[in-house]
Short mmCIF file of C-alpha atoms in Angstrom, two decimals:
data_model
loop_
_atom_site.label_atom_id
_atom_site.label_comp_id
_atom_site.label_asym_id
_atom_site.label_seq_id
_atom_site.Cartn_x
_atom_site.Cartn_y
_atom_site.Cartn_z
CA UNK A 1 -8.49 -13.55 11.67
CA UNK A 2 -8.03 -14.50 15.31
CA UNK A 3 -10.18 -12.79 17.92
CA UNK A 4 -8.86 -9.32 18.68
CA UNK A 5 -9.40 -7.40 21.89
CA UNK A 6 -10.39 -3.73 21.85
CA UNK A 7 -6.79 -2.55 22.28
CA UNK A 8 -5.64 -4.60 19.27
CA UNK A 9 -8.46 -3.16 17.15
CA UNK A 10 -7.46 0.33 18.27
CA UNK A 11 -3.85 -0.32 17.21
CA UNK A 12 -4.92 -1.62 13.80
CA UNK A 13 -6.89 1.57 13.14
CA UNK A 14 -4.05 3.89 14.23
CA UNK A 15 -1.83 5.70 11.71
CA UNK A 16 1.68 4.25 11.62
CA UNK A 17 3.26 7.52 12.72
CA UNK A 18 1.12 7.65 15.86
CA UNK A 19 2.28 4.33 17.29
CA UNK A 20 5.18 3.40 19.56
CA UNK A 21 7.60 0.63 18.62
CA UNK A 22 10.38 -1.20 20.45
CA UNK A 23 13.15 -2.67 18.31
CA UNK A 24 14.90 -5.49 20.13
CA UNK A 25 17.62 -8.06 19.64
CA UNK A 26 18.75 -11.11 21.59
CA UNK A 27 22.01 -12.98 21.94
CA UNK A 28 21.67 -16.61 22.96
CA UNK A 29 23.52 -19.81 23.79
CA UNK A 30 22.38 -21.36 20.50
CA UNK A 31 19.65 -21.28 17.89
CA UNK A 32 16.86 -23.50 19.26
CA UNK A 33 14.91 -22.67 22.42
CA UNK A 34 12.96 -25.90 22.06
CA UNK A 35 16.20 -27.81 22.63
CA UNK A 36 17.17 -25.80 25.71
CA UNK A 37 19.07 -22.83 24.29
CA UNK A 38 18.75 -19.71 26.42
CA UNK A 39 18.98 -15.91 26.18
CA UNK A 40 22.23 -14.30 27.36
CA UNK A 41 21.61 -10.67 26.36
CA UNK A 42 18.72 -8.36 25.50
CA UNK A 43 19.05 -4.97 23.83
CA UNK A 44 16.21 -2.68 22.78
CA UNK A 45 15.51 0.80 21.41
CA UNK A 46 12.19 2.62 21.74
CA UNK A 47 10.74 4.53 18.78
CA UNK A 48 8.12 7.08 19.78
CA UNK A 49 5.29 8.43 17.61
CA UNK A 50 6.68 10.30 14.65
CA UNK A 51 9.30 7.57 14.21
CA UNK A 52 11.60 9.28 16.74
CA UNK A 53 14.18 7.32 18.73
CA UNK A 54 13.34 7.90 22.37
CA UNK A 55 15.91 7.37 25.15
CA UNK A 56 16.71 5.59 27.32
CA UNK A 57 17.73 2.39 25.59
CA UNK A 58 17.37 -1.01 27.23
CA UNK A 59 20.26 -3.39 27.79
CA UNK A 60 20.93 -6.31 30.07
CA UNK A 61 23.11 -9.36 30.14
CA UNK A 62 21.27 -12.48 31.31
CA UNK A 63 22.59 -15.40 33.32
CA UNK A 64 21.25 -18.40 31.36
CA UNK A 65 22.10 -20.78 34.21
CA UNK A 66 23.69 -23.13 31.67
CA UNK A 67 27.11 -23.09 30.06
CA UNK A 68 27.54 -20.84 27.03
CA UNK A 69 29.10 -22.96 24.27
CA UNK A 70 32.42 -21.75 22.91
CA UNK A 71 30.89 -21.75 19.41
CA UNK A 72 28.36 -19.13 20.53
CA UNK A 73 30.92 -17.06 22.44
CA UNK A 74 32.97 -16.87 19.23
CA UNK A 75 30.02 -15.09 17.58
CA UNK A 76 28.90 -12.62 20.26
CA UNK A 77 31.85 -12.54 22.64
CA UNK A 78 29.74 -13.17 25.73
CA UNK A 79 31.46 -15.55 28.14
CA UNK A 80 30.24 -17.46 31.18
CA UNK A 81 32.27 -15.07 33.34
CA UNK A 82 30.53 -12.01 31.89
CA UNK A 83 27.06 -13.31 32.81
CA UNK A 84 27.93 -14.83 36.19
CA UNK A 85 26.57 -11.82 38.11
CA UNK A 86 23.84 -10.92 35.59
CA UNK A 87 20.12 -11.19 36.47
CA UNK A 88 18.34 -14.41 35.63
CA UNK A 89 15.92 -14.51 32.71
CA UNK A 90 12.82 -14.03 34.87
CA UNK A 91 14.06 -10.65 36.16
CA UNK A 92 15.44 -9.64 32.75
CA UNK A 93 12.22 -10.62 31.00
CA UNK A 94 9.99 -8.64 33.35
CA UNK A 95 12.28 -5.62 32.96
CA UNK A 96 12.10 -5.91 29.18
CA UNK A 97 8.33 -6.28 29.22
CA UNK A 98 8.06 -3.17 31.39
CA UNK A 99 10.26 -1.28 28.90
CA UNK A 100 8.34 -2.50 25.85
CA UNK A 101 4.77 -2.46 27.18
CA UNK A 102 2.16 -0.71 25.04
CA UNK A 103 4.52 -0.84 22.04
CA UNK A 104 4.68 -2.93 18.91
CA UNK A 105 7.83 -5.00 19.08
CA UNK A 106 10.17 -5.22 16.11
CA UNK A 107 13.13 -7.45 15.30
CA UNK A 108 15.21 -8.55 12.34
CA UNK A 109 14.17 -12.12 11.57
CA UNK A 110 11.62 -11.69 14.34
CA UNK A 111 10.41 -15.29 14.17
CA UNK A 112 13.72 -16.48 15.63
CA UNK A 113 14.02 -13.94 18.45
CA UNK A 114 10.35 -14.00 19.38
CA UNK A 115 10.50 -17.81 19.67
CA UNK A 116 13.00 -17.33 22.51
CA UNK A 117 10.78 -14.75 24.23
CA UNK A 118 7.73 -17.01 23.95
CA UNK A 119 9.65 -20.00 25.29
CA UNK A 120 10.87 -18.07 28.32
CA UNK A 121 7.45 -16.53 28.99
CA UNK A 122 5.90 -20.00 28.83
CA UNK A 123 8.45 -21.36 31.33
CA UNK A 124 7.48 -18.65 33.83
CA UNK A 125 3.74 -18.67 33.04
CA UNK A 126 3.92 -15.08 31.82
CA UNK A 127 1.06 -14.04 29.56
CA UNK A 128 2.39 -12.71 26.26
CA UNK A 129 1.72 -8.94 26.41
CA UNK A 130 2.70 -8.27 22.79
CA UNK A 131 -0.21 -8.10 20.40
CA UNK A 132 1.83 -7.51 17.24
CA UNK A 133 5.36 -8.28 16.09
CA UNK A 134 7.00 -6.71 13.04
CA UNK A 135 9.85 -8.31 11.14
CA UNK A 136 12.30 -5.94 9.42
CA UNK A 137 13.62 -8.86 7.37
CA UNK A 138 10.21 -9.32 5.76
CA UNK A 139 9.72 -5.56 5.40
CA UNK A 140 13.08 -5.28 3.63
CA UNK A 141 12.19 -8.07 1.21
CA UNK A 142 8.97 -6.25 0.31
CA UNK A 143 10.41 -2.76 0.02
CA UNK A 144 13.80 -3.69 -1.47
CA UNK A 145 12.86 -6.52 -3.85
CA UNK A 146 16.00 -6.20 -5.98
CA UNK A 147 18.43 -6.49 -3.07
CA UNK A 148 20.41 -9.71 -3.17
CA UNK A 149 20.42 -10.38 0.56
CA UNK A 150 18.57 -8.92 3.51
CA UNK A 151 20.70 -9.88 6.51
CA UNK A 152 21.67 -7.10 8.90
CA UNK A 153 25.21 -6.79 7.53
CA UNK A 154 23.93 -6.21 4.01
CA UNK A 155 21.26 -3.80 5.19
CA UNK A 156 23.67 -1.64 7.19
CA UNK A 157 25.95 -1.50 4.16
CA UNK A 158 23.05 -0.73 1.79
CA UNK A 159 21.83 2.16 3.97
CA UNK A 160 25.31 3.25 5.15
CA UNK A 161 24.29 2.79 8.78
CA UNK A 162 27.06 3.50 11.29
CA UNK A 163 26.51 2.83 14.98
CA UNK A 164 28.73 4.49 17.58
CA UNK A 165 29.06 2.98 21.02
CA UNK A 166 30.80 0.45 23.21
CA UNK A 167 29.36 -2.61 21.49
CA UNK A 168 29.83 -4.20 18.10
CA UNK A 169 28.02 -6.42 15.63
CA UNK A 170 26.42 -9.49 17.21
CA UNK A 171 25.87 -7.73 20.51
CA UNK A 172 22.22 -7.20 21.34
CA UNK A 173 22.19 -3.42 21.80
CA UNK A 174 24.36 -2.75 18.75
CA UNK A 175 22.15 -4.91 16.54
CA UNK A 176 18.98 -3.39 18.01
CA UNK A 177 20.29 0.12 17.32
CA UNK A 178 21.27 -0.75 13.74
CA UNK A 179 17.87 -2.34 13.15
CA UNK A 180 16.08 0.68 14.67
CA UNK A 181 17.82 3.09 12.27
CA UNK A 182 16.87 0.92 9.31
CA UNK A 183 13.33 0.46 10.65
CA UNK A 184 12.79 4.23 10.95
CA UNK A 185 13.98 4.78 7.37
CA UNK A 186 11.76 1.99 6.08
CA UNK A 187 8.67 3.01 8.06
CA UNK A 188 8.87 6.62 6.92
CA UNK A 189 8.96 5.38 3.34
CA UNK A 190 6.13 2.89 3.89
CA UNK A 191 3.99 5.56 5.56
CA UNK A 192 4.68 8.02 2.76
CA UNK A 193 4.23 5.64 -0.17
CA UNK A 194 2.15 2.62 0.81
CA UNK A 195 0.40 2.30 4.18
CA UNK A 196 -1.40 4.80 6.38
CA UNK A 197 -2.68 2.69 9.29
CA UNK A 198 -1.30 -0.38 10.99
CA UNK A 199 -4.00 -2.56 9.44
CA UNK A 200 -2.76 -1.43 6.02
CA UNK A 201 0.71 -2.64 6.98
CA UNK A 202 -0.66 -5.94 8.30
CA UNK A 203 -2.49 -6.48 5.02
CA UNK A 204 0.68 -5.72 3.06
CA UNK A 205 2.65 -8.27 5.10
CA UNK A 206 -0.05 -10.93 5.02
CA UNK A 207 -0.51 -10.70 1.26
CA UNK A 208 3.19 -11.35 0.50
#
C-alpha cells in the first residue's frame, strides 16, 4: 500500500456513515484528456454523514477555450455559445475543490472523470487534494452481480430513480444527482450488510 498520511489513515478507520462524500459528474469536449479534450461542465452533490444529501449543490459551465465538437454537443447539448461567458477551468476547478474538500469524491465510471480532473490539476500545478475516489460503477458490479449492465441509464431504471429539475440526462448536475441517489441506496446497504469502516470498503473493492 502506498504511503498514507495521518488524515488518510483517519478516514480509513472511520465508519462509512460518519464520512462526507461528494458525487460529481463532468461533461467534456471528448473522451481523452491526454489528446486535448477539455471539461465543459461540472456538477456535484454533497452527501453528509448519515448518507444525507446536503445542499447546496455545485454546478458550473466551463469555457474550455477550444471548440466543442458537434458530436459532443449532440450528446450533452452544450454549445460554444453557452460556454462563451463561463469561467475558465482554473476558476471552475478551484471552486469545485473548495466545494469538495475534506470529502471522498464519487463518480460513475470514476476512472474516466477523474482522469480529466487530474489532467487539469496537472496543467495548473494544483496538488491533488483527493485522497480517495469511489466508483459507483464498480460498486454496482459488486452489489448487483446479476444485473446485465451497469451504465447510469440501466441503474436509474433498475432503482426507479427520477430526477426533477431543469437539466436532463448527459448534463453534469442531472447525472451527479442521479448517481448520488443510487450511491446513497447502495452505501446504506453496504454499511448494513458488508462493510463498517472505509478500510473495509477499500478491501472489498481491491479484492474484486
